[in-house]
PDB file of C-alpha atoms in Angstrom:
ATOM      1  CA  ALA A 251      -0.054   0.033  -0.027  1.00 69.00           C
ATOM      2  CA  GLN A 252       1.002   3.564  -0.686  1.00 78.00           C
ATOM      3  CA  SER A 253       1.713   5.968   2.008  1.00 86.00           C
ATOM      4  CA  VAL A 254       3.111   9.654   2.363  1.00 92.00           C
ATOM      5  CA  THR A 255       4.907  11.400   5.201  1.00 94.00           C
ATOM      6  CA  GLN A 256       5.197  15.014   5.512  1.00 95.00           C
ATOM      7  CA  LEU A 257       7.991  15.357   8.276  1.00 90.00           C
ATOM      8  CA  ASP A 258       7.072  19.114   9.321  1.00 94.00           C
ATOM      9  CA  SER A 259       3.575  19.908  10.620  1.00 94.00           C
ATOM     10  CA  GLN A 260       4.566  23.585  10.709  1.00 96.00           C
ATOM     11  CA  VAL A 261       7.327  25.643   8.984  1.00 97.00           C
ATOM     12  CA  PRO A 262       7.615  29.403   9.946  1.00 97.00           C
ATOM     13  CA  VAL A 263       9.522  31.497   7.718  1.00 97.00           C
ATOM     14  CA  PHE A 264      10.246  35.235   7.048  1.00 97.00           C
ATOM     15  CA  GLU A 265       9.136  36.960   3.786  1.00 97.00           C
ATOM     16  CA  GLU A 266      11.733  36.638   0.907  1.00 97.00           C
ATOM     17  CA  ALA A 267      13.394  33.709   2.569  1.00 98.00           C
ATOM     18  CA  PRO A 268      13.660  30.415   0.877  1.00 98.00           C
ATOM     19  CA  VAL A 269      11.682  27.355   1.999  1.00 98.00           C
ATOM     20  CA  GLU A 270      11.597  23.586   1.647  1.00 97.00           C
ATOM     21  CA  LEU A 271       8.697  21.488   2.475  1.00 97.00           C
ATOM     22  CA  ARG A 272       9.481  17.886   2.931  1.00 97.00           C
ATOM     23  CA  CYS A 273       7.638  14.908   1.311  1.00 97.00           C
ATOM     24  CA  ASN A 274       8.482  11.333   1.347  1.00 96.00           C
ATOM     25  CA  TYR A 275       6.402   8.489  -0.028  1.00 92.00           C
ATOM     26  CA  SER A 276       6.380   4.735  -0.297  1.00 88.00           C
ATOM     27  CA  SER A 277       4.755   2.533  -2.799  1.00 78.00           C
ATOM     28  CA  SER A 278       5.276  -0.853  -4.322  1.00 70.00           C
ATOM     29  CA  VAL A 279       4.892   0.257  -7.899  1.00 72.00           C
ATOM     30  CA  SER A 280       5.743   3.351  -9.833  1.00 77.00           C
ATOM     31  CA  VAL A 281       3.798   6.604  -8.731  1.00 83.00           C
ATOM     32  CA  TYR A 282       2.473   9.790  -9.531  1.00 90.00           C
ATOM     33  CA  LEU A 283       3.099  12.613  -7.031  1.00 92.00           C
ATOM     34  CA  PHE A 284       1.325  15.570  -6.454  1.00 95.00           C
ATOM     35  CA  TRP A 285       1.454  18.938  -4.291  1.00 96.00           C
ATOM     36  CA  TYR A 286      -1.864  20.601  -3.244  1.00 96.00           C
ATOM     37  CA  VAL A 287      -2.350  23.969  -1.512  1.00 96.00           C
ATOM     38  CA  GLN A 288      -5.330  24.759   0.650  1.00 94.00           C
ATOM     39  CA  TYR A 289      -5.744  28.512   1.632  1.00 93.00           C
ATOM     40  CA  PRO A 290      -7.809  29.227   4.714  1.00 88.00           C
ATOM     41  CA  ASN A 291     -11.357  28.175   4.454  1.00 84.00           C
ATOM     42  CA  GLN A 292     -11.031  26.813   0.760  1.00 87.00           C
ATOM     43  CA  GLY A 293     -10.730  23.425  -0.769  1.00 88.00           C
ATOM     44  CA  LEU A 294      -7.504  22.002  -1.978  1.00 93.00           C
ATOM     45  CA  GLN A 295      -6.129  22.977  -5.554  1.00 94.00           C
ATOM     46  CA  LEU A 296      -3.406  21.556  -7.403  1.00 95.00           C
ATOM     47  CA  LEU A 297       0.076  23.240  -7.133  1.00 96.00           C
ATOM     48  CA  LEU A 298       2.190  20.933  -9.362  1.00 94.00           C
ATOM     49  CA  LYS A 299       2.607  17.141 -10.181  1.00 93.00           C
ATOM     50  CA  TYR A 300       5.108  14.704 -11.472  1.00 90.00           C
ATOM     51  CA  LEU A 301       4.078  12.081 -13.910  1.00 86.00           C
ATOM     52  CA  SER A 302       7.137  11.023 -15.900  1.00 80.00           C
ATOM     53  CA  GLY A 303      10.004  12.761 -17.624  1.00 80.00           C
ATOM     54  CA  SER A 304      12.161  15.556 -16.117  1.00 82.00           C
ATOM     55  CA  THR A 305      12.465  15.054 -12.346  1.00 86.00           C
ATOM     56  CA  LEU A 306      12.054  18.703 -11.767  1.00 88.00           C
ATOM     57  CA  VAL A 307       8.604  20.268 -11.867  1.00 88.00           C
ATOM     58  CA  GLU A 308       7.627  23.996 -11.594  1.00 88.00           C
ATOM     59  CA  SER A 309       4.524  25.677 -10.666  1.00 90.00           C
ATOM     60  CA  ILE A 310       3.184  29.152 -12.179  1.00 82.00           C
ATOM     61  CA  ASN A 311       3.709  31.090  -8.996  1.00 88.00           C
ATOM     62  CA  GLY A 312       7.576  30.147  -8.381  1.00 93.00           C
ATOM     63  CA  PHE A 313       7.249  26.699  -6.430  1.00 96.00           C
ATOM     64  CA  GLU A 314       9.340  23.735  -7.798  1.00 96.00           C
ATOM     65  CA  ALA A 315       9.464  19.995  -6.639  1.00 96.00           C
ATOM     66  CA  GLU A 316      12.093  17.440  -7.605  1.00 94.00           C
ATOM     67  CA  PHE A 317      11.359  13.889  -7.695  1.00 92.00           C
ATOM     68  CA  ASN A 318      14.020  11.668  -6.420  1.00 92.00           C
ATOM     69  CA  LYS A 319      13.448   8.092  -6.838  1.00 88.00           C
ATOM     70  CA  SER A 320      16.339   6.573  -4.947  1.00 89.00           C
ATOM     71  CA  GLN A 321      15.520   8.643  -1.843  1.00 91.00           C
ATOM     72  CA  THR A 322      11.545   8.405  -2.606  1.00 92.00           C
ATOM     73  CA  SER A 323      11.203  12.111  -1.940  1.00 94.00           C
ATOM     74  CA  PHE A 324       9.353  14.783  -3.740  1.00 96.00           C
ATOM     75  CA  HIS A 325      10.297  17.916  -1.599  1.00 97.00           C
ATOM     76  CA  LEU A 326       8.615  21.231  -2.499  1.00 97.00           C
ATOM     77  CA  ARG A 327      10.660  24.507  -2.735  1.00 97.00           C
ATOM     78  CA  LYS A 328      10.589  28.211  -3.140  1.00 97.00           C
ATOM     79  CA  PRO A 329      13.647  30.427  -3.347  1.00 97.00           C
ATOM     80  CA  SER A 330      11.712  33.227  -2.131  1.00 97.00           C
ATOM     81  CA  VAL A 331       8.457  33.302  -0.328  1.00 97.00           C
ATOM     82  CA  HIS A 332       5.643  35.891   0.060  1.00 96.00           C
ATOM     83  CA  ILE A 333       3.102  36.603   2.583  1.00 96.00           C
ATOM     84  CA  SER A 334       0.274  35.261   0.246  1.00 95.00           C
ATOM     85  CA  ASP A 335       2.042  31.783   0.233  1.00 96.00           C
ATOM     86  CA  THR A 336       0.759  31.152   3.772  1.00 96.00           C
ATOM     87  CA  ALA A 337      -1.374  28.157   3.358  1.00 96.00           C
ATOM     88  CA  GLU A 338      -1.445  24.507   4.248  1.00 95.00           C
ATOM     89  CA  TYR A 339       0.403  22.344   1.677  1.00 97.00           C
ATOM     90  CA  PHE A 340      -0.348  18.531   1.192  1.00 96.00           C
ATOM     91  CA  CYS A 341       1.703  16.050  -0.774  1.00 96.00           C
ATOM     92  CA  ALA A 342      -0.240  13.192  -2.336  1.00 94.00           C
ATOM     93  CA  VAL A 343       0.865  10.057  -4.062  1.00 91.00           C
ATOM     94  CA  SER A 344      -1.090   7.975  -6.484  1.00 88.00           C
ATOM     95  CA  ASP A 345      -0.097   4.637  -8.110  1.00 77.00           C
ATOM     96  CA  SER A 346       0.497   4.249 -11.682  1.00 62.00           C
ATOM     97  CA  PRO A 347      -0.851   1.409 -13.837  1.00 58.00           C
ATOM     98  CA  GLY A 348      -1.024  -1.674 -11.486  1.00 56.00           C
ATOM     99  CA  GLY A 349      -1.554   0.287  -8.349  1.00 54.00           C
ATOM    100  CA  SER A 350      -5.039   1.469  -6.723  1.00 60.00           C
ATOM    101  CA  TYR A 351      -5.064   4.689  -8.828  1.00 80.00           C
ATOM    102  CA  ILE A 352      -6.575   6.400  -5.870  1.00 87.00           C
ATOM    103  CA  PRO A 353      -4.748   9.278  -4.243  1.00 89.00           C
ATOM    104  CA  THR A 354      -3.226   9.086  -0.696  1.00 90.00           C
ATOM    105  CA  PHE A 355      -2.397  12.404   1.122  1.00 92.00           C
ATOM    106  CA  GLY A 356       0.174  13.440   3.525  1.00 93.00           C
ATOM    107  CA  ARG A 357      -0.886  15.102   7.013  1.00 94.00           C
ATOM    108  CA  GLY A 358      -0.124  18.504   5.502  1.00 94.00           C
ATOM    109  CA  THR A 359       2.462  21.222   6.201  1.00 96.00           C
ATOM    110  CA  SER A 360       1.397  24.587   7.436  1.00 96.00           C
ATOM    111  CA  LEU A 361       3.524  27.304   5.954  1.00 97.00           C
ATOM    112  CA  ILE A 362       3.490  30.449   7.770  1.00 97.00           C
ATOM    113  CA  VAL A 363       5.222  33.678   6.249  1.00 97.00           C
ATOM    114  CA  HIS A 364       6.047  36.323   8.753  1.00 96.00           C
ATOM    115  CA  PRO A 365       6.785  39.881   7.436  1.00 95.00           C
TER     116      PRO A 365
ATOM    117  CA  ASN B 162     -18.536  25.358 -15.180  1.00 73.00           C
ATOM    118  CA  ALA B 163     -19.128  25.392 -11.322  1.00 82.00           C
ATOM    119  CA  GLY B 164     -16.929  22.583 -10.725  1.00 93.00           C
ATOM    120  CA  VAL B 165     -17.648  20.638  -7.556  1.00 96.00           C
ATOM    121  CA  THR B 166     -20.357  21.826  -5.251  1.00 95.00           C
ATOM    122  CA  GLN B 167     -21.089  21.021  -1.806  1.00 96.00           C
ATOM    123  CA  THR B 168     -23.852  21.619   0.395  1.00 95.00           C
ATOM    124  CA  PRO B 169     -24.355  22.553   3.071  1.00 96.00           C
ATOM    125  CA  LYS B 170     -21.206  24.561   4.144  1.00 95.00           C
ATOM    126  CA  PHE B 171     -21.770  24.349   7.894  1.00 96.00           C
ATOM    127  CA  ARG B 172     -24.054  22.093   9.929  1.00 96.00           C
ATOM    128  CA  ILE B 173     -24.548  21.234  13.674  1.00 96.00           C
ATOM    129  CA  LEU B 174     -25.932  17.995  14.455  1.00 96.00           C
ATOM    130  CA  LYS B 175     -27.112  16.517  17.721  1.00 96.00           C
ATOM    131  CA  ILE B 176     -25.727  12.901  18.471  1.00 97.00           C
ATOM    132  CA  GLY B 177     -27.773  10.187  17.092  1.00 96.00           C
ATOM    133  CA  GLN B 178     -29.060  12.663  14.094  1.00 96.00           C
ATOM    134  CA  SER B 179     -28.816  11.738  10.641  1.00 96.00           C
ATOM    135  CA  MET B 180     -28.130  13.812   7.614  1.00 96.00           C
ATOM    136  CA  THR B 181     -26.875  13.693   3.887  1.00 97.00           C
ATOM    137  CA  LEU B 182     -24.027  15.987   2.570  1.00 97.00           C
ATOM    138  CA  GLN B 183     -24.501  16.795  -0.953  1.00 97.00           C
ATOM    139  CA  CYS B 184     -21.954  16.690  -3.815  1.00 97.00           C
ATOM    140  CA  THR B 185     -22.319  17.464  -7.331  1.00 97.00           C
ATOM    141  CA  GLN B 186     -19.852  18.084 -10.147  1.00 97.00           C
ATOM    142  CA  ASP B 187     -20.635  19.219 -13.844  1.00 96.00           C
ATOM    143  CA  MET B 188     -17.290  18.157 -15.346  1.00 95.00           C
ATOM    144  CA  ASN B 189     -18.439  14.648 -16.359  1.00 95.00           C
ATOM    145  CA  HIS B 190     -15.644  13.194 -14.239  1.00 95.00           C
ATOM    146  CA  ASN B 191     -15.735   9.334 -13.801  1.00 93.00           C
ATOM    147  CA  TYR B 192     -14.023   9.447 -10.079  1.00 93.00           C
ATOM    148  CA  MET B 193     -15.350  10.939  -7.070  1.00 96.00           C
ATOM    149  CA  TYR B 194     -14.187  10.873  -3.623  1.00 96.00           C
ATOM    150  CA  TRP B 195     -15.231  11.731   0.044  1.00 97.00           C
ATOM    151  CA  TYR B 196     -12.302  12.996   2.379  1.00 96.00           C
ATOM    152  CA  ARG B 197     -12.485  13.973   5.916  1.00 96.00           C
ATOM    153  CA  GLN B 198     -10.041  16.601   7.343  1.00 93.00           C
ATOM    154  CA  ASP B 199      -8.984  16.667  10.969  1.00 92.00           C
ATOM    155  CA  PRO B 200      -6.287  19.052  12.318  1.00 84.00           C
ATOM    156  CA  GLY B 201      -2.929  17.682  11.832  1.00 82.00           C
ATOM    157  CA  MET B 202      -4.343  14.670  10.328  1.00 86.00           C
ATOM    158  CA  GLY B 203      -4.341  15.427   6.746  1.00 88.00           C
ATOM    159  CA  LEU B 204      -7.077  13.837   4.522  1.00 92.00           C
ATOM    160  CA  LYS B 205      -8.513  10.606   5.371  1.00 94.00           C
ATOM    161  CA  LEU B 206     -10.417   8.850   2.557  1.00 94.00           C
ATOM    162  CA  ILE B 207     -13.979   7.866   3.503  1.00 97.00           C
ATOM    163  CA  TYR B 208     -15.465   6.307   0.318  1.00 97.00           C
ATOM    164  CA  TYR B 209     -14.900   6.649  -3.438  1.00 94.00           C
ATOM    165  CA  SER B 210     -16.527   5.770  -6.767  1.00 94.00           C
ATOM    166  CA  VAL B 211     -15.134   5.040 -10.195  1.00 91.00           C
ATOM    167  CA  GLY B 212     -18.341   5.497 -11.860  1.00 92.00           C
ATOM    168  CA  ALA B 213     -22.018   5.463 -11.697  1.00 94.00           C
ATOM    169  CA  GLY B 214     -23.149   2.642  -9.539  1.00 94.00           C
ATOM    170  CA  ILE B 215     -19.816   1.750  -8.398  1.00 93.00           C
ATOM    171  CA  THR B 216     -18.492   2.502  -4.807  1.00 95.00           C
ATOM    172  CA  ASP B 217     -15.829   1.268  -2.597  1.00 93.00           C
ATOM    173  CA  LYS B 218     -14.630   2.026   1.085  1.00 94.00           C
ATOM    174  CA  GLY B 219     -11.773   4.088   1.757  1.00 92.00           C
ATOM    175  CA  GLU B 220      -9.560   4.311   4.943  1.00 91.00           C
ATOM    176  CA  VAL B 221     -12.388   5.596   7.310  1.00 95.00           C
ATOM    177  CA  PRO B 222     -15.741   4.314   6.187  1.00 97.00           C
ATOM    178  CA  ASN B 223     -17.363   3.319   9.380  1.00 96.00           C
ATOM    179  CA  GLY B 224     -20.414   5.375  10.160  1.00 95.00           C
ATOM    180  CA  TYR B 225     -21.072   6.630   6.691  1.00 97.00           C
ATOM    181  CA  ASN B 226     -22.775   5.509   3.598  1.00 97.00           C
ATOM    182  CA  VAL B 227     -22.753   6.695  -0.109  1.00 97.00           C
ATOM    183  CA  SER B 228     -24.326   6.038  -3.250  1.00 96.00           C
ATOM    184  CA  ARG B 229     -23.765   6.849  -6.898  1.00 97.00           C
ATOM    185  CA  SER B 230     -26.868   6.656  -8.977  1.00 96.00           C
ATOM    186  CA  THR B 231     -25.760   9.301 -11.679  1.00 96.00           C
ATOM    187  CA  THR B 232     -22.338  10.597 -13.042  1.00 96.00           C
ATOM    188  CA  GLU B 233     -22.970  14.075 -11.340  1.00 97.00           C
ATOM    189  CA  ASP B 234     -23.876  13.193  -7.794  1.00 97.00           C
ATOM    190  CA  PHE B 235     -22.209  11.487  -5.062  1.00 98.00           C
ATOM    191  CA  PRO B 236     -23.984  11.981  -1.547  1.00 98.00           C
ATOM    192  CA  LEU B 237     -22.611  11.014   1.642  1.00 98.00           C
ATOM    193  CA  ARG B 238     -24.971   9.905   4.371  1.00 97.00           C
ATOM    194  CA  LEU B 239     -24.475   9.782   8.213  1.00 95.00           C
ATOM    195  CA  GLU B 240     -26.853   7.575   9.812  1.00 89.00           C
ATOM    196  CA  LEU B 241     -26.251   7.995  13.573  1.00 93.00           C
ATOM    197  CA  ALA B 242     -24.114  10.992  14.190  1.00 95.00           C
ATOM    198  CA  ALA B 243     -21.318  10.859  16.740  1.00 96.00           C
ATOM    199  CA  PRO B 244     -19.068  13.362  18.131  1.00 96.00           C
ATOM    200  CA  SER B 245     -16.028  11.424  16.402  1.00 95.00           C
ATOM    201  CA  GLN B 246     -17.586  12.569  13.081  1.00 96.00           C
ATOM    202  CA  THR B 247     -17.083  16.298  13.926  1.00 97.00           C
ATOM    203  CA  SER B 248     -14.975  17.367  10.859  1.00 96.00           C
ATOM    204  CA  VAL B 249     -14.501  19.193   7.674  1.00 95.00           C
ATOM    205  CA  TYR B 250     -15.616  17.033   4.856  1.00 97.00           C
ATOM    206  CA  PHE B 251     -14.500  17.498   1.369  1.00 96.00           C
ATOM    207  CA  CYS B 252     -16.012  16.211  -1.814  1.00 97.00           C
ATOM    208  CA  ALA B 253     -13.521  15.777  -4.904  1.00 96.00           C
ATOM    209  CA  SER B 254     -13.719  14.310  -8.312  1.00 96.00           C
ATOM    210  CA  SER B 255     -11.339  13.684 -11.104  1.00 93.00           C
ATOM    211  CA  LEU B 256     -11.590  12.447 -14.738  1.00 91.00           C
ATOM    212  CA  SER B 257      -9.956   9.142 -13.898  1.00 85.00           C
ATOM    213  CA  GLY B 258      -7.572   7.816 -11.399  1.00 81.00           C
ATOM    214  CA  GLY B 259      -3.680   7.663 -11.113  1.00 81.00           C
ATOM    215  CA  SER B 260      -2.254  10.752 -13.046  1.00 81.00           C
ATOM    216  CA  GLU B 261      -5.229  12.920 -13.214  1.00 86.00           C
ATOM    217  CA  LYS B 262      -5.704  15.965 -10.772  1.00 90.00           C
ATOM    218  CA  LEU B 263      -8.548  16.164  -8.303  1.00 94.00           C
ATOM    219  CA  PHE B 264     -10.979  19.022  -8.186  1.00 95.00           C
ATOM    220  CA  PHE B 265     -12.147  19.953  -4.515  1.00 95.00           C
ATOM    221  CA  GLY B 266     -15.350  21.435  -3.408  1.00 94.00           C
ATOM    222  CA  SER B 267     -15.072  24.202  -0.718  1.00 93.00           C
ATOM    223  CA  GLY B 268     -15.979  21.854   2.097  1.00 94.00           C
ATOM    224  CA  THR B 269     -18.565  21.128   4.809  1.00 95.00           C
ATOM    225  CA  GLN B 270     -17.822  21.943   8.326  1.00 95.00           C
ATOM    226  CA  LEU B 271     -19.943  19.546  10.566  1.00 96.00           C
ATOM    227  CA  SER B 272     -20.012  19.626  14.492  1.00 96.00           C
ATOM    228  CA  VAL B 273     -21.830  17.043  16.362  1.00 96.00           C
ATOM    229  CA  LEU B 274     -22.758  17.834  19.767  1.00 94.00           C
TER     230      LEU B 274
END
């Protein structure tokens, strides 16, 4: 069965500083990986995803994540955060063909950006 | 497109009462899901459906029931509400499983007192 571990429940950071949100997964088959963001009082929305090909994927608002198969990780990074990035971030994994196809979510990491 | 619509947004139930959380999507998605979100626990899958007439249990199905009579609708039923069901409930849909992203509703905040 697949599982996702987000090691940090909360990450405080100052505005314009870099940030990394960690995500590790386990699965017995090849996987698809996702990062979702949840702003206060809203549902989740997709930030970026890795399906295949280049291991580095980017979002339109400056976030990037790198798939590392040997370390089974998919950490999310941003070189310079903004106050508006304050939100809950969820890593998710879904098995590729041969697996369950149903996504499993991590516990979430609360990113708090201070001025 | 409205996307995924959930009703109600808020509800307070007494222990033992029953209710149905409504979820509808207008994207002709095959897959639909119900998750509950508890603080610090992330999202836990309650039930999911891969198409009309097909449903299956997720990680935490006890105390809940679902049906999927149409592609658009996927209601979640709580028969005998318990305080442990106090949570925020999210409905989501996707075109298929695996590589497809999920579209989420705005959530239902449920309190059982």
